[in-house]
Amino acid sequence: MTFGLGVILTVFFVGIVLLGIEVFVAGFGLFGVLGIGAVVASLIMAGATIGQLWLSLGLATAIVAGLGFWAYRRLQSNRSLMYKGLILTDSTSSDKGYLSHDDRKQLLGKVGVTLTPLRPAGTAEIDGERIDVVTEGSYLDSQTKIQVYKVDSGRVVVRSFIEPKEDVTE
Protein backbone atom coordinates (compact mmCIF):
# COMPACT_ATOMS: atom_id res chain seq x y z
CA MET A 1 0.00 0.00 0.00
CA THR A 2 1.44 3.33 -1.00
CA PHE A 3 0.54 6.77 0.28
CA GLY A 4 0.97 10.13 -1.33
CA LEU A 5 3.57 12.53 -0.06
CA GLY A 6 0.84 15.00 0.99
CA VAL A 7 -0.91 12.43 3.18
CA ILE A 8 2.35 11.36 4.81
CA LEU A 9 3.40 14.95 5.55
CA THR A 10 -0.07 15.81 6.86
CA VAL A 11 -0.04 12.88 9.30
CA PHE A 12 3.50 13.80 10.36
CA PHE A 13 2.66 17.47 11.03
CA VAL A 14 -0.56 16.53 12.82
CA GLY A 15 1.62 14.39 15.09
CA ILE A 16 4.01 17.29 15.69
CA VAL A 17 1.08 19.60 16.50
CA LEU A 18 -0.34 17.04 18.93
CA LEU A 19 3.06 16.75 20.62
CA GLY A 20 3.17 20.56 20.87
CA ILE A 21 -0.28 20.58 22.48
CA GLU A 22 0.91 17.93 24.95
CA VAL A 23 3.62 20.29 26.17
CA PHE A 24 1.10 22.96 27.17
CA VAL A 25 -1.85 20.84 28.34
CA ALA A 26 -1.72 19.24 31.76
CA GLY A 27 -3.37 15.90 32.05
CA PHE A 28 -3.19 12.26 31.12
CA GLY A 29 -0.99 12.56 28.05
CA LEU A 30 -3.55 11.64 25.41
CA PHE A 31 -2.22 14.28 23.03
CA GLY A 32 1.31 12.96 23.47
CA VAL A 33 0.32 9.38 22.80
CA LEU A 34 -1.67 10.41 19.71
CA GLY A 35 1.19 12.63 18.52
CA ILE A 36 3.77 9.87 18.86
CA GLY A 37 1.40 7.50 17.12
CA ALA A 38 0.87 9.92 14.25
CA VAL A 39 4.62 10.49 13.81
CA VAL A 40 5.33 6.76 13.86
CA ALA A 41 2.44 6.16 11.47
CA SER A 42 3.83 8.72 9.06
CA LEU A 43 7.20 6.97 9.19
CA ILE A 44 5.52 3.63 8.49
CA MET A 45 3.57 5.15 5.62
CA ALA A 46 6.74 6.66 4.16
CA GLY A 47 8.57 3.34 4.09
CA ALA A 48 8.08 1.30 0.93
CA THR A 49 9.48 -1.81 2.54
CA ILE A 50 10.01 -3.11 6.06
CA GLY A 51 13.73 -2.40 5.68
CA GLN A 52 13.08 1.27 4.91
CA LEU A 53 10.68 1.44 7.85
CA TRP A 54 13.32 0.16 10.28
CA LEU A 55 15.92 2.40 8.74
CA SER A 56 13.75 5.50 9.18
CA LEU A 57 12.81 4.50 12.76
CA GLY A 58 16.48 3.88 13.55
CA LEU A 59 17.52 7.21 12.10
CA ALA A 60 14.78 9.04 13.98
CA THR A 61 15.76 7.30 17.22
CA ALA A 62 19.44 8.07 16.69
CA ILE A 63 18.73 11.74 15.92
CA VAL A 64 16.48 12.14 18.98
CA ALA A 65 19.01 10.37 21.23
CA GLY A 66 21.84 12.51 19.86
CA LEU A 67 19.92 15.74 20.39
CA GLY A 68 18.92 14.64 23.88
CA PHE A 69 22.52 13.78 24.78
CA TRP A 70 23.75 17.11 23.38
CA ALA A 71 21.10 19.02 25.35
CA TYR A 72 21.96 17.09 28.51
CA ARG A 73 25.69 17.82 28.17
CA ARG A 74 24.99 21.45 27.37
CA LEU A 75 22.89 21.87 30.49
CA GLN A 76 25.44 20.05 32.65
CA SER A 77 28.32 22.25 31.48
CA ASN A 78 26.34 25.46 32.06
CA ARG A 79 24.89 24.37 35.40
CA SER A 80 27.30 26.45 37.45
CA LEU A 81 26.61 29.49 35.28
CA MET A 82 22.87 28.98 35.62
CA TYR A 83 23.04 28.63 39.39
CA LYS A 84 25.38 31.57 39.86
CA GLY A 85 22.73 33.90 38.56
CA LEU A 86 19.87 32.27 40.40
CA ILE A 87 21.19 31.27 43.80
CA LEU A 88 22.74 33.54 46.40
CA THR A 89 26.02 31.98 47.52
CA ASP A 90 27.08 34.62 50.05
CA SER A 91 26.26 34.14 53.68
CA THR A 92 25.67 36.66 56.41
CA SER A 93 27.43 35.45 59.52
CA SER A 94 28.32 37.22 62.71
CA ASP A 95 32.01 36.60 61.90
CA LYS A 96 31.65 38.92 58.92
CA GLY A 97 29.97 41.57 61.03
CA TYR A 98 26.36 40.83 60.21
CA LEU A 99 24.28 41.06 63.38
CA SER A 100 20.53 41.12 63.48
CA HIS A 101 20.48 42.80 66.89
CA ASP A 102 22.70 44.68 69.27
CA ASP A 103 24.62 42.64 71.77
CA ARG A 104 23.13 43.61 75.15
CA LYS A 105 25.17 41.34 77.40
CA GLN A 106 26.50 44.41 79.21
CA LEU A 107 23.03 44.94 80.68
CA LEU A 108 23.11 41.78 82.81
CA GLY A 109 22.48 42.63 86.45
CA LYS A 110 21.71 46.31 85.77
CA VAL A 111 18.81 47.97 87.53
CA GLY A 112 16.32 50.23 85.80
CA VAL A 113 12.73 51.38 85.87
CA THR A 114 9.80 50.49 83.65
CA LEU A 115 8.47 53.33 81.51
CA THR A 116 5.39 51.43 80.36
CA PRO A 117 3.46 48.60 81.96
CA LEU A 118 5.09 45.27 81.10
CA ARG A 119 2.38 42.86 79.90
CA PRO A 120 4.83 41.06 79.70
CA ALA A 121 6.63 43.19 77.09
CA GLY A 122 7.21 46.89 77.32
CA THR A 123 9.80 49.60 77.60
CA ALA A 124 12.20 50.28 80.41
CA GLU A 125 14.96 52.78 81.07
CA ILE A 126 18.27 51.19 82.01
CA ASP A 127 21.40 53.33 82.33
CA GLY A 128 19.57 56.24 80.74
CA GLU A 129 18.63 54.26 77.62
CA ARG A 130 15.13 53.21 76.52
CA ILE A 131 15.15 49.47 75.92
CA ASP A 132 12.43 47.02 74.89
CA VAL A 133 12.23 44.39 77.62
CA VAL A 134 10.10 41.42 78.58
CA THR A 135 9.33 39.72 81.86
CA GLU A 136 9.17 35.99 82.48
CA GLY A 137 5.42 36.21 82.06
CA SER A 138 4.35 38.38 84.96
CA TYR A 139 2.83 41.84 84.65
CA LEU A 140 4.60 44.84 86.05
CA ASP A 141 3.26 48.37 86.37
CA SER A 142 5.09 51.37 85.03
CA GLN A 143 7.67 53.05 87.27
CA THR A 144 8.56 49.68 88.83
CA LYS A 145 12.19 48.98 89.60
CA ILE A 146 13.50 46.08 87.55
CA GLN A 147 16.71 44.14 87.16
CA VAL A 148 18.02 42.49 84.01
CA TYR A 149 18.65 38.84 84.70
CA LYS A 150 18.90 37.36 81.19
CA VAL A 151 19.87 38.52 77.70
CA ASP A 152 19.22 36.06 74.91
CA SER A 153 19.57 36.90 71.20
CA GLY A 154 18.83 40.56 71.75
CA ARG A 155 15.89 39.79 74.03
CA VAL A 156 16.27 41.47 77.43
CA VAL A 157 14.43 39.65 80.21
CA VAL A 158 13.81 41.49 83.47
CA ARG A 159 12.43 40.74 86.92
CA SER A 160 11.03 42.99 89.55
CA PHE A 161 13.93 44.35 91.56
CA ILE A 162 13.88 43.52 95.23
CA GLU A 163 16.01 45.78 97.37
CA PRO A 164 18.51 43.80 99.39
CA LYS A 165 17.70 43.93 103.07
CA GLU A 166 20.16 45.65 105.29
CA ASP A 167 21.90 43.49 107.81
CA VAL A 168 20.03 43.93 111.13
CA THR A 169 22.53 42.04 113.24
CA GLU A 170 24.46 45.17 114.14
GROMACS .gro file of C-alpha atoms in nm:
model
  170
    1MET     CA    1   0.000   0.000   0.000
    2THR     CA    2   0.144   0.333  -0.100
    3PHE     CA    3   0.054   0.677   0.028
    4GLY     CA    4   0.097   1.013  -0.133
    5LEU     CA    5   0.357   1.253  -0.006
    6GLY     CA    6   0.084   1.500   0.099
    7VAL     CA    7  -0.091   1.243   0.318
    8ILE     CA    8   0.235   1.136   0.481
    9LEU     CA    9   0.340   1.495   0.555
   10THR     CA   10  -0.007   1.581   0.686
   11VAL     CA   11  -0.004   1.288   0.930
   12PHE     CA   12   0.350   1.380   1.036
   13PHE     CA   13   0.266   1.747   1.103
   14VAL     CA   14  -0.056   1.653   1.282
   15GLY     CA   15   0.162   1.439   1.509
   16ILE     CA   16   0.401   1.729   1.569
   17VAL     CA   17   0.108   1.960   1.650
   18LEU     CA   18  -0.034   1.704   1.893
   19LEU     CA   19   0.306   1.675   2.062
   20GLY     CA   20   0.317   2.056   2.087
   21ILE     CA   21  -0.028   2.058   2.248
   22GLU     CA   22   0.091   1.793   2.495
   23VAL     CA   23   0.362   2.029   2.617
   24PHE     CA   24   0.110   2.296   2.717
   25VAL     CA   25  -0.185   2.084   2.834
   26ALA     CA   26  -0.172   1.924   3.176
   27GLY     CA   27  -0.337   1.590   3.205
   28PHE     CA   28  -0.319   1.226   3.112
   29GLY     CA   29  -0.099   1.256   2.805
   30LEU     CA   30  -0.355   1.164   2.541
   31PHE     CA   31  -0.222   1.428   2.303
   32GLY     CA   32   0.131   1.296   2.347
   33VAL     CA   33   0.032   0.938   2.280
   34LEU     CA   34  -0.167   1.041   1.971
   35GLY     CA   35   0.119   1.263   1.852
   36ILE     CA   36   0.377   0.987   1.886
   37GLY     CA   37   0.140   0.750   1.712
   38ALA     CA   38   0.087   0.992   1.425
   39VAL     CA   39   0.462   1.049   1.381
   40VAL     CA   40   0.533   0.676   1.386
   41ALA     CA   41   0.244   0.616   1.147
   42SER     CA   42   0.383   0.872   0.906
   43LEU     CA   43   0.720   0.697   0.919
   44ILE     CA   44   0.552   0.363   0.849
   45MET     CA   45   0.357   0.515   0.562
   46ALA     CA   46   0.674   0.666   0.416
   47GLY     CA   47   0.857   0.334   0.409
   48ALA     CA   48   0.808   0.130   0.093
   49THR     CA   49   0.948  -0.181   0.254
   50ILE     CA   50   1.001  -0.311   0.606
   51GLY     CA   51   1.373  -0.240   0.568
   52GLN     CA   52   1.308   0.127   0.491
   53LEU     CA   53   1.068   0.144   0.785
   54TRP     CA   54   1.332   0.016   1.028
   55LEU     CA   55   1.592   0.240   0.874
   56SER     CA   56   1.375   0.550   0.918
   57LEU     CA   57   1.281   0.450   1.276
   58GLY     CA   58   1.648   0.388   1.355
   59LEU     CA   59   1.752   0.721   1.210
   60ALA     CA   60   1.478   0.904   1.398
   61THR     CA   61   1.576   0.730   1.722
   62ALA     CA   62   1.944   0.807   1.669
   63ILE     CA   63   1.873   1.174   1.592
   64VAL     CA   64   1.648   1.214   1.898
   65ALA     CA   65   1.901   1.037   2.123
   66GLY     CA   66   2.184   1.251   1.986
   67LEU     CA   67   1.992   1.574   2.039
   68GLY     CA   68   1.892   1.464   2.388
   69PHE     CA   69   2.252   1.378   2.478
   70TRP     CA   70   2.375   1.711   2.338
   71ALA     CA   71   2.110   1.902   2.535
   72TYR     CA   72   2.196   1.709   2.851
   73ARG     CA   73   2.569   1.782   2.817
   74ARG     CA   74   2.499   2.145   2.737
   75LEU     CA   75   2.289   2.187   3.049
   76GLN     CA   76   2.544   2.005   3.265
   77SER     CA   77   2.832   2.225   3.148
   78ASN     CA   78   2.634   2.546   3.206
   79ARG     CA   79   2.489   2.437   3.540
   80SER     CA   80   2.730   2.645   3.745
   81LEU     CA   81   2.661   2.949   3.528
   82MET     CA   82   2.287   2.898   3.562
   83TYR     CA   83   2.304   2.863   3.939
   84LYS     CA   84   2.538   3.157   3.986
   85GLY     CA   85   2.273   3.390   3.856
   86LEU     CA   86   1.987   3.227   4.040
   87ILE     CA   87   2.119   3.127   4.380
   88LEU     CA   88   2.274   3.354   4.640
   89THR     CA   89   2.602   3.198   4.752
   90ASP     CA   90   2.708   3.462   5.005
   91SER     CA   91   2.626   3.414   5.368
   92THR     CA   92   2.567   3.666   5.641
   93SER     CA   93   2.743   3.545   5.952
   94SER     CA   94   2.832   3.722   6.271
   95ASP     CA   95   3.201   3.660   6.190
   96LYS     CA   96   3.165   3.892   5.892
   97GLY     CA   97   2.997   4.157   6.103
   98TYR     CA   98   2.636   4.083   6.021
   99LEU     CA   99   2.428   4.106   6.338
  100SER     CA  100   2.053   4.112   6.348
  101HIS     CA  101   2.048   4.280   6.689
  102ASP     CA  102   2.270   4.468   6.927
  103ASP     CA  103   2.462   4.264   7.177
  104ARG     CA  104   2.313   4.361   7.515
  105LYS     CA  105   2.517   4.134   7.740
  106GLN     CA  106   2.650   4.441   7.921
  107LEU     CA  107   2.303   4.494   8.068
  108LEU     CA  108   2.311   4.178   8.281
  109GLY     CA  109   2.248   4.263   8.645
  110LYS     CA  110   2.171   4.631   8.577
  111VAL     CA  111   1.881   4.797   8.753
  112GLY     CA  112   1.632   5.023   8.580
  113VAL     CA  113   1.273   5.138   8.587
  114THR     CA  114   0.980   5.049   8.365
  115LEU     CA  115   0.847   5.333   8.151
  116THR     CA  116   0.539   5.143   8.036
  117PRO     CA  117   0.346   4.860   8.196
  118LEU     CA  118   0.509   4.527   8.110
  119ARG     CA  119   0.238   4.286   7.990
  120PRO     CA  120   0.483   4.106   7.970
  121ALA     CA  121   0.663   4.319   7.709
  122GLY     CA  122   0.721   4.689   7.732
  123THR     CA  123   0.980   4.960   7.760
  124ALA     CA  124   1.220   5.028   8.041
  125GLU     CA  125   1.496   5.278   8.107
  126ILE     CA  126   1.827   5.119   8.201
  127ASP     CA  127   2.140   5.333   8.233
  128GLY     CA  128   1.957   5.624   8.074
  129GLU     CA  129   1.863   5.426   7.762
  130ARG     CA  130   1.513   5.321   7.652
  131ILE     CA  131   1.515   4.947   7.592
  132ASP     CA  132   1.243   4.702   7.489
  133VAL     CA  133   1.223   4.439   7.762
  134VAL     CA  134   1.010   4.142   7.858
  135THR     CA  135   0.933   3.972   8.186
  136GLU     CA  136   0.917   3.599   8.248
  137GLY     CA  137   0.542   3.621   8.206
  138SER     CA  138   0.435   3.838   8.496
  139TYR     CA  139   0.283   4.184   8.465
  140LEU     CA  140   0.460   4.484   8.605
  141ASP     CA  141   0.326   4.837   8.637
  142SER     CA  142   0.509   5.137   8.503
  143GLN     CA  143   0.767   5.305   8.727
  144THR     CA  144   0.856   4.968   8.883
  145LYS     CA  145   1.219   4.898   8.960
  146ILE     CA  146   1.350   4.608   8.755
  147GLN     CA  147   1.671   4.414   8.716
  148VAL     CA  148   1.802   4.249   8.401
  149TYR     CA  149   1.865   3.884   8.470
  150LYS     CA  150   1.890   3.736   8.119
  151VAL     CA  151   1.987   3.852   7.770
  152ASP     CA  152   1.922   3.606   7.491
  153SER     CA  153   1.957   3.690   7.120
  154GLY     CA  154   1.883   4.056   7.175
  155ARG     CA  155   1.589   3.979   7.403
  156VAL     CA  156   1.627   4.147   7.743
  157VAL     CA  157   1.443   3.965   8.021
  158VAL     CA  158   1.381   4.149   8.347
  159ARG     CA  159   1.243   4.074   8.692
  160SER     CA  160   1.103   4.299   8.955
  161PHE     CA  161   1.393   4.435   9.156
  162ILE     CA  162   1.388   4.352   9.523
  163GLU     CA  163   1.601   4.578   9.737
  164PRO     CA  164   1.851   4.380   9.939
  165LYS     CA  165   1.770   4.393  10.307
  166GLU     CA  166   2.016   4.565  10.529
  167ASP     CA  167   2.190   4.349  10.781
  168VAL     CA  168   2.003   4.393  11.113
  169THR     CA  169   2.253   4.204  11.324
  170GLU     CA  170   2.446   4.517  11.414
   0.00000   0.00000   0.00000
